[in-house]
Structures are given as structure tokens and as C-alpha cells.
mmCIF file of C-alpha atoms in Angstrom:
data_model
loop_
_atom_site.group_PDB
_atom_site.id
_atom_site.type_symbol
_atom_site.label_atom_id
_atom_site.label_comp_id
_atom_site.label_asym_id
_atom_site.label_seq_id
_atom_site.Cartn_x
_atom_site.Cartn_y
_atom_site.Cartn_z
ATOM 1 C CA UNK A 1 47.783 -21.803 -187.408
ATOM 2 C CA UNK A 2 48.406 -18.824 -184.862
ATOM 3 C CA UNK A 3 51.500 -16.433 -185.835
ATOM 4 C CA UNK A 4 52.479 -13.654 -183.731
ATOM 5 C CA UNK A 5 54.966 -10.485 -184.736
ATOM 6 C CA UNK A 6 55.983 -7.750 -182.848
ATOM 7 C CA UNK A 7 56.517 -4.330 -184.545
ATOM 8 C CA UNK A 8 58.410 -1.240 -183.284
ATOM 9 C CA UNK A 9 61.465 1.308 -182.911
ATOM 10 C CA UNK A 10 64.364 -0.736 -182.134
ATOM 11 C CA UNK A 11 65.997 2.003 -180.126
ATOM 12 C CA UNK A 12 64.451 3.735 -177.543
ATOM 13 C CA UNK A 13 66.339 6.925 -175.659
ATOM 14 C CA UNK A 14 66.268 6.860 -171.805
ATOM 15 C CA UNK A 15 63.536 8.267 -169.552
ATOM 16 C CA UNK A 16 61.241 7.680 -172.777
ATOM 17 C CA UNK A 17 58.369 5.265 -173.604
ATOM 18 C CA UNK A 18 59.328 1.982 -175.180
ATOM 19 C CA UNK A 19 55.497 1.195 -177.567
ATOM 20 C CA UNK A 20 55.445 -2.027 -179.317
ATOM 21 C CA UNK A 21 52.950 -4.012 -181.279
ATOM 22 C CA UNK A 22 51.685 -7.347 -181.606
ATOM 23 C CA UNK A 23 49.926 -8.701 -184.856
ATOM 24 C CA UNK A 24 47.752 -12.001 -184.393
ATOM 25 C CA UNK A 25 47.055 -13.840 -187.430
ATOM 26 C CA UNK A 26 45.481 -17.200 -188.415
ATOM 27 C CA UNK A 27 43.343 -17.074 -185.677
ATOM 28 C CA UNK A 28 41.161 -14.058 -183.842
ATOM 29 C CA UNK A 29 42.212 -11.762 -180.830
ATOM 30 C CA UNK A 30 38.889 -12.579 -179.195
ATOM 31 C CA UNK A 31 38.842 -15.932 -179.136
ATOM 32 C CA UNK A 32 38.015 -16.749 -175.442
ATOM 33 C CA UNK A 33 40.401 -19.488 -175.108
ATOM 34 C CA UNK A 34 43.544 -17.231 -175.158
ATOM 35 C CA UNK A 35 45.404 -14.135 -173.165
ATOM 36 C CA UNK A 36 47.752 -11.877 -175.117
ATOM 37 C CA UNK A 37 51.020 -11.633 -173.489
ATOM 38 C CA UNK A 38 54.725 -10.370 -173.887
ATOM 39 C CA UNK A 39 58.089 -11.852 -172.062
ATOM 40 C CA UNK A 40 61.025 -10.045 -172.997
ATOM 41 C CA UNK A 41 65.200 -11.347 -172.142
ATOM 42 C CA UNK A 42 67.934 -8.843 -171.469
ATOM 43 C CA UNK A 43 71.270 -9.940 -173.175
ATOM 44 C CA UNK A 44 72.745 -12.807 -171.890
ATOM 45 C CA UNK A 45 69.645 -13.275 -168.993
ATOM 46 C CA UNK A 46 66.717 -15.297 -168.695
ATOM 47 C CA UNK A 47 63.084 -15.158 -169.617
ATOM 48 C CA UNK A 48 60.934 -12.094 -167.721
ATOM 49 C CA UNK A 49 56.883 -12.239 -167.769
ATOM 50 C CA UNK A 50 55.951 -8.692 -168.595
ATOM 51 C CA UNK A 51 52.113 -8.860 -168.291
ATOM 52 C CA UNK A 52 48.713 -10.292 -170.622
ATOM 53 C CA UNK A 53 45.522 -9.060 -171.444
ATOM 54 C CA UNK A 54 42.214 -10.743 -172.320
ATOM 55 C CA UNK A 55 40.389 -9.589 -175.157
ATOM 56 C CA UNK A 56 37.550 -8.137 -173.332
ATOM 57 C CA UNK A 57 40.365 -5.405 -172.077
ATOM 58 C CA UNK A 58 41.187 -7.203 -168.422
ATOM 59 C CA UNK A 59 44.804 -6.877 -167.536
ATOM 60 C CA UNK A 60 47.331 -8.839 -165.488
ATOM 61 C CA UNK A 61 50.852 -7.084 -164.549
ATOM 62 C CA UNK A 62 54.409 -8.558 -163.204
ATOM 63 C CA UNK A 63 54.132 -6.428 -159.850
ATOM 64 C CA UNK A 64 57.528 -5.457 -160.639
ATOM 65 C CA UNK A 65 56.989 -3.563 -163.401
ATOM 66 C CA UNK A 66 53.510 -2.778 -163.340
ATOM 67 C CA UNK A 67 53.670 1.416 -162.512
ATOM 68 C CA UNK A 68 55.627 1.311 -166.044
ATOM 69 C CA UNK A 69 53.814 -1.285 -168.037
ATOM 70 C CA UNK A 70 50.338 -0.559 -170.067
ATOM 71 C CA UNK A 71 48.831 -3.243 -172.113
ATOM 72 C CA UNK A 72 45.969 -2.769 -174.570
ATOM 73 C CA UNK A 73 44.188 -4.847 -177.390
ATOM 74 C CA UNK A 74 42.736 -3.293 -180.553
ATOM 75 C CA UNK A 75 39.773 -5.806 -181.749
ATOM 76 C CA UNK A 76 39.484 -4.396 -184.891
ATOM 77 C CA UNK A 77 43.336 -5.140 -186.219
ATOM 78 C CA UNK A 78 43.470 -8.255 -184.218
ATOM 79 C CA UNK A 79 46.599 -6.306 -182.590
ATOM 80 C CA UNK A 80 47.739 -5.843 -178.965
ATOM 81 C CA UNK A 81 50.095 -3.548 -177.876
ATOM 82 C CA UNK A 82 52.894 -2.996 -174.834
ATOM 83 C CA UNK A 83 54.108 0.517 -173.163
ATOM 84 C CA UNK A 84 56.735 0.732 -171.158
ATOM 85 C CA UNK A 85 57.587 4.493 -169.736
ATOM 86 C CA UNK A 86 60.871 5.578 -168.340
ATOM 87 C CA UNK A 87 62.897 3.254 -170.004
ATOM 88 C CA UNK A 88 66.482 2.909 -168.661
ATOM 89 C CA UNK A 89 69.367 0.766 -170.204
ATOM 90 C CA UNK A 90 68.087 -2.372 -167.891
ATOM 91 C CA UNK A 91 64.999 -2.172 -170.243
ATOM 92 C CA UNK A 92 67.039 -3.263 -173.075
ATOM 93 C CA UNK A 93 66.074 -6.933 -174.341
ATOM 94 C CA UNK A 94 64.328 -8.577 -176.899
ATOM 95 C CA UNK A 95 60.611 -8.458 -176.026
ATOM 96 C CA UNK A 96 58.702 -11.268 -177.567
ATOM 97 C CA UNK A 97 54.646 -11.935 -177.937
ATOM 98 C CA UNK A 98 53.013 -14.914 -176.834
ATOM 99 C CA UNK A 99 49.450 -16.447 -176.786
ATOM 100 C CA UNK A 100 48.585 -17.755 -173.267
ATOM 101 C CA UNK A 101 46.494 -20.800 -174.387
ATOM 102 C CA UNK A 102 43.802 -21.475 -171.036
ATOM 103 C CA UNK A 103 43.439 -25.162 -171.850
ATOM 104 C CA UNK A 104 47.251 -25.572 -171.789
ATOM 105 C CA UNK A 105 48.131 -23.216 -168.692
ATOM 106 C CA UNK A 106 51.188 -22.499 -171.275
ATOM 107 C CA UNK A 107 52.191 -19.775 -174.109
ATOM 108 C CA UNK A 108 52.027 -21.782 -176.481
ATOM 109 C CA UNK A 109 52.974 -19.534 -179.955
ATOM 110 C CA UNK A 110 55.709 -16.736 -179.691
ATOM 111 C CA UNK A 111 56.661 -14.255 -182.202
ATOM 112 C CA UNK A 112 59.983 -14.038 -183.538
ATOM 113 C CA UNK A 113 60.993 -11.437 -180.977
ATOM 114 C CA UNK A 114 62.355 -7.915 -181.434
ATOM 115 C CA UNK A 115 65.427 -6.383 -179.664
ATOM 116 C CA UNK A 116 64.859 -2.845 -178.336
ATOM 117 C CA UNK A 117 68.131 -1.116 -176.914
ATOM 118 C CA UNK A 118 67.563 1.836 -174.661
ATOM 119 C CA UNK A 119 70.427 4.568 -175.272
ATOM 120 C CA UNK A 120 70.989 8.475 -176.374
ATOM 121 C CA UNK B 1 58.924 -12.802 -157.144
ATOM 122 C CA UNK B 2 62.107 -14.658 -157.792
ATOM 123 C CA UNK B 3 63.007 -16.256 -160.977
ATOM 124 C CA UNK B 4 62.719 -19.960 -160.476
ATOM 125 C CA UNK B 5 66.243 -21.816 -160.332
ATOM 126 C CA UNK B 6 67.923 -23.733 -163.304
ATOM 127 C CA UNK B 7 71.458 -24.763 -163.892
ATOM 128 C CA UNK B 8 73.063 -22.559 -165.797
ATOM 129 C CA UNK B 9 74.651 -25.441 -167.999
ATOM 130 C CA UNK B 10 74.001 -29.034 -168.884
ATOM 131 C CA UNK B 11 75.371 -31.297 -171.500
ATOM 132 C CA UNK B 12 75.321 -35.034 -172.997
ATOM 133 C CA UNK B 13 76.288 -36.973 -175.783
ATOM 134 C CA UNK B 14 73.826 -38.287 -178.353
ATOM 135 C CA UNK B 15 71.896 -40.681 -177.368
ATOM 136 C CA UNK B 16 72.038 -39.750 -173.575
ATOM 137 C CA UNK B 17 69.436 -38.723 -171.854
ATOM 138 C CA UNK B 18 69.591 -35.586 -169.573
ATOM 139 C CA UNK B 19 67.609 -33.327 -166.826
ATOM 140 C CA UNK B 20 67.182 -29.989 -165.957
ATOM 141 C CA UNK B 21 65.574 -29.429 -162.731
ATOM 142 C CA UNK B 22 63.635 -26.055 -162.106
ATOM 143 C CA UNK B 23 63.575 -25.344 -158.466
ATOM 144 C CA UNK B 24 61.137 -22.829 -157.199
ATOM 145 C CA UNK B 25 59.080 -21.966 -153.887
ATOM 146 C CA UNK B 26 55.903 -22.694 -152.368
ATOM 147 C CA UNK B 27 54.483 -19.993 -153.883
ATOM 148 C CA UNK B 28 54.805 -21.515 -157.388
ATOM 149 C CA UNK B 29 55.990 -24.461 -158.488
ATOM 150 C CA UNK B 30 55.140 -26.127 -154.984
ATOM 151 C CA UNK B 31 51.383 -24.820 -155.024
ATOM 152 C CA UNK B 32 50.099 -24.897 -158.831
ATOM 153 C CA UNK B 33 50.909 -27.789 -161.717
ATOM 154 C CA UNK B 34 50.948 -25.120 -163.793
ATOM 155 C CA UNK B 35 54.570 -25.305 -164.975
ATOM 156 C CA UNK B 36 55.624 -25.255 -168.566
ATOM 157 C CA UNK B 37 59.024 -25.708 -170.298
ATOM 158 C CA UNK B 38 60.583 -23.738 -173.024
ATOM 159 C CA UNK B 39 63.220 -24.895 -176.137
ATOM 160 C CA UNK B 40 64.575 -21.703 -177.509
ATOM 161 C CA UNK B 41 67.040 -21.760 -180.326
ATOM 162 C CA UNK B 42 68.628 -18.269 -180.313
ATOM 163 C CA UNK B 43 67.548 -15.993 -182.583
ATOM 164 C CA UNK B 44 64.029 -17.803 -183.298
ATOM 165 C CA UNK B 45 61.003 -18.169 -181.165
ATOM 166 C CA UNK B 46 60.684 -20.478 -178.130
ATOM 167 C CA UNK B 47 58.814 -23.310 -178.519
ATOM 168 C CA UNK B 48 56.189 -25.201 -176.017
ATOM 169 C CA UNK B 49 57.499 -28.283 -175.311
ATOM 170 C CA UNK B 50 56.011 -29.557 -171.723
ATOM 171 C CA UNK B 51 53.008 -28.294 -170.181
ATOM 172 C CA UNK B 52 50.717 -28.662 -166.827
ATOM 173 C CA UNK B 53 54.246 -30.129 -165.576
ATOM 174 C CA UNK B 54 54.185 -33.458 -167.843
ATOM 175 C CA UNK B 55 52.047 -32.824 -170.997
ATOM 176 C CA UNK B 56 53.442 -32.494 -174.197
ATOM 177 C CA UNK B 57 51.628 -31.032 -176.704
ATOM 178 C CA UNK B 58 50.847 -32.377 -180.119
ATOM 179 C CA UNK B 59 53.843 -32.867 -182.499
ATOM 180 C CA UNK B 60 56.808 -32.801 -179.150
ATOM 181 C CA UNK B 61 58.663 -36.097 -179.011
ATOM 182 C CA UNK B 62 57.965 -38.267 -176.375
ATOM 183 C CA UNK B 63 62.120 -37.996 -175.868
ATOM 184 C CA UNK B 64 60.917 -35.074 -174.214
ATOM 185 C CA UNK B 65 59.078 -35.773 -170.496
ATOM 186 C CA UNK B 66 58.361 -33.583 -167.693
ATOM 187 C CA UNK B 67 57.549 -33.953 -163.666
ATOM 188 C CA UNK B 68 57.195 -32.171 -160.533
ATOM 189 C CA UNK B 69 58.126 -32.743 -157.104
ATOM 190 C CA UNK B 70 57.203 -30.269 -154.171
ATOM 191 C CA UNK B 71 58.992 -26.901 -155.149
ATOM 192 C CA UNK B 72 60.893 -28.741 -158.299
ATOM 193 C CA UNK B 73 59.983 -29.152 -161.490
ATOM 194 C CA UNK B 74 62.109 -31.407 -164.292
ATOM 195 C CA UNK B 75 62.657 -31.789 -167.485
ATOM 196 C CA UNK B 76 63.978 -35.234 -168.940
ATOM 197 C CA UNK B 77 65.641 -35.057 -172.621
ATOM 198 C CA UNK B 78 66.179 -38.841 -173.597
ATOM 199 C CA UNK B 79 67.840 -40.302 -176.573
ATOM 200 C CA UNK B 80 69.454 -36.922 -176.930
ATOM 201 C CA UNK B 81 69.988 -35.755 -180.690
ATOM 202 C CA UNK B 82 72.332 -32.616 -182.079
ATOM 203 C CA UNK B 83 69.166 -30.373 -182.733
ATOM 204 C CA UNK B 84 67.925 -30.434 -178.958
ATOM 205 C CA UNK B 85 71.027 -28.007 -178.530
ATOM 206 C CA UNK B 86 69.011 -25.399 -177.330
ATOM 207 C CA UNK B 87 68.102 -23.000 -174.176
ATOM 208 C CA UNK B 88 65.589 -24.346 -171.892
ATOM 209 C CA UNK B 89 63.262 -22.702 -169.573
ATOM 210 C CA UNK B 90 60.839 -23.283 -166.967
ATOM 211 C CA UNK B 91 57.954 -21.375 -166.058
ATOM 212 C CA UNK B 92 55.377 -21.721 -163.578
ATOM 213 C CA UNK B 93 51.982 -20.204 -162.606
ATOM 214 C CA UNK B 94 52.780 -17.458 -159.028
ATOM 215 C CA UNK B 95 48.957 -16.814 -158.261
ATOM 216 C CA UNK B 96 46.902 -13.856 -158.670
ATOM 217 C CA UNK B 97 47.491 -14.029 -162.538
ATOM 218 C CA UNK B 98 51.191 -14.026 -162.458
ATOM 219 C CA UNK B 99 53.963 -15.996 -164.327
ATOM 220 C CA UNK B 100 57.322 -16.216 -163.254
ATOM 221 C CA UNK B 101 59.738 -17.808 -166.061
ATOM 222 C CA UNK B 102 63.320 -19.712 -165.038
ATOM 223 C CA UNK B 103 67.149 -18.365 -165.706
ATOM 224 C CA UNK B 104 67.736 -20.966 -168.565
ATOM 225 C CA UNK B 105 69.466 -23.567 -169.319
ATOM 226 C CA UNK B 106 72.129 -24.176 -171.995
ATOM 227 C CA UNK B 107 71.886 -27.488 -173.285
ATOM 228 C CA UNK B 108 75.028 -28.814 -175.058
ATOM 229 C CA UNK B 109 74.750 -31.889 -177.356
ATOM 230 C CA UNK B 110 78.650 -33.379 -177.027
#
């Protein structure tokens, strides 16, 4: 069974770059059936697509953050990974990982999600 | 890209059924069946309940049905039981490989 979990500094200073991971297991990164994604939810707000990745490297961004946002996968740990530059305190949320099934149009398995504040 | 539209609150007693609507634009809900629904207890991950706007995959009750109409998409809780206290959200496919998720619903179980 697919289990996600992000990893990273849970404070981030402003006008820096936010870097989190993503660690797929129970199943492989490159499966072709899935995209890698991550949705993250400022406190006490809804749900905010961020932007997925395919394992051969092609990338899809929310046009609203996408001069900020880099996503990357790393075959070899079955890991992807999420930058985010210039953080400011409307960054802060908990930024989750999620598999983007094809066959189901859905993300279907989240992580647990991890809360990254921005502030000196 | 606008958030799609939920009511902030709904509630019901056990046993009840309930449903949150998820109102978007022609640009999303209206145009693609790809809408999906969300339970999310806080603090743990959200779950897939609905997908492609009425499926539910393997191991969701059936108490839990979905639909779309036009720009609107529901979700129907039936039979409702103390553990579907949750958030719910809505998302739906926006074209060109874009998602655009819902502002949540809180679900209260009276």
C-alpha cells in the first residue's frame, strides 16, 4: 500500500526558501500511473494545489505560484521534493504530499502533512 | 483561478443525511467530471472519498454519494454517523494540468 511523508525545517525565515521532501513507499516513484503532487492549507483556510510532477521530470504549476515553486523527483530514493523561494508569512501552512492516481482523476494517498511557519 | 465555493458549515443528526454543494465555473467543474471530494480529520491526512464526480473508491461507504450539475458539484452524506465529523473538500480538474481545491466544509454530527 502507497505511504507518503513529508520531511523538512518546520520554520522557515522570510524572503528565504521553504525545501521539503516527499518519501514514497510501498510502491515506486515511476510507476506511470501516478503524478507526485503537494497541496498545502494556511491556518484556518482551505485546501491550495501547489503543483505535480511525473516521474519522467515533466512539471505542472498553480499559475499563481509558479515564479516561486520548483518541483523535482529523485528516482533513485523514490523521493520528490518542493521549493518555494521568498517565503513570506502567507506561506505559512501545512503542506501535504499526495499521489495523483491517472485512472482516478483524484489524489488518492496523502501524507500526514507538515506545518512550516515562516517568521524571524 | 478561484477556489471553488462550499459552505462554510453544515450539520445533522445521526442518521440524517446531508449535502455539501461545491459550486464552481465553467472553467472547472462545468467543463471536466473530474471532481473529487475530500474527508479530512484535522491533524491526519485527507482521505479520497468521491471521485470522477460520483465514484467511490474501494473500501468508502456507499452512505457516501457524489453528483454534478453544470458548474456544481455535491456531495450526499446519508445515514450520518459521529465519525463523518470531519472537513470536506471539493476539488476539480481547471485545464491545462491544473487543480483547483474548495474552501471546506465543517461537517458537524449533532
Amino acid at each position: 500500500q502507497l505511504r507518503l511523508q513529508e520531511s523538512g525545517p518546520g520554520l522557515v525565515k522570510p524572503s528565504e526558501t521553504l525545501s521539503l521532501s516527499c518519501t514514497v513507499s510501498g510502491g515506486s516513484i515511476s510507476s506511470s500511473s501516478y503524478y507526485w503532487g503537494w497541496v498545502r492549507q494556511p491556518p484556518g483556510k482551505g485546501l491550495e494545489w501547489i503543483a505535480y510532477i511525473y516521474y519522467s521530470g515533466n512539471t505542472y504549476y498553480n499559475p499563481s505560484l509558479k515564479s516561486r515553486v520548483t518541483i523535482s523527483v529523485d528516482t533513485s530514493k523514490n523521493q520528490f521534493s518542493l521549493t518555494l523561494t521568498s517565503v513570506t508569512a502567507a506561506d505559512t501552512a501545512v503542506y501535504y504530499c499526495a499521489s495523483y492516481w491517472t485512472p482516478s482523476g483524484a489524489f488518492d494517498v496523502w501524507g500526514q502533512g507538515t506545518m512550516v511557519t515562516v517568521s524571524s | 483561478q478561484s477556489a471553488l465555493t462550499q459552505p462554510a458549515s453544515v450539520s445533522g443528526s445521526p442518521g440524517q443525511s446531508i449535502t455539501i454543494s461545491c459550486t464552481g465555473t465553467s472553467s472547472d467543474v462545468g467543463t471536466y467530471n473530474l471532481v473529487s471530494w475530500y474527508q479530512h480529520h484535522p491533524g491526519k491526512a485527507p482521505k479520497l472519498m468521491i471521485y470522477e464526480a460520483s465514484k467511490r473508491p474501494s473500501g468508502v461507504s456507499n452512505r457516501f454519494s457524489g453528483a454534478r450539475s453544470g458548474n456544481t458539484a455535491s456531495l450526499t452524506i446519508s445515514g450520518l454517523q459521529a465519525e463523518d465529523e470531519a472537513d470536506y473538500y471539493c476539488c476539480s480538474y481547471a485545464g491545462s494540468n491544473t487543480w483547483v481545491f474548495g474552501g471546506g466544509t465543517k461537517l458537524t454530527v449533532l
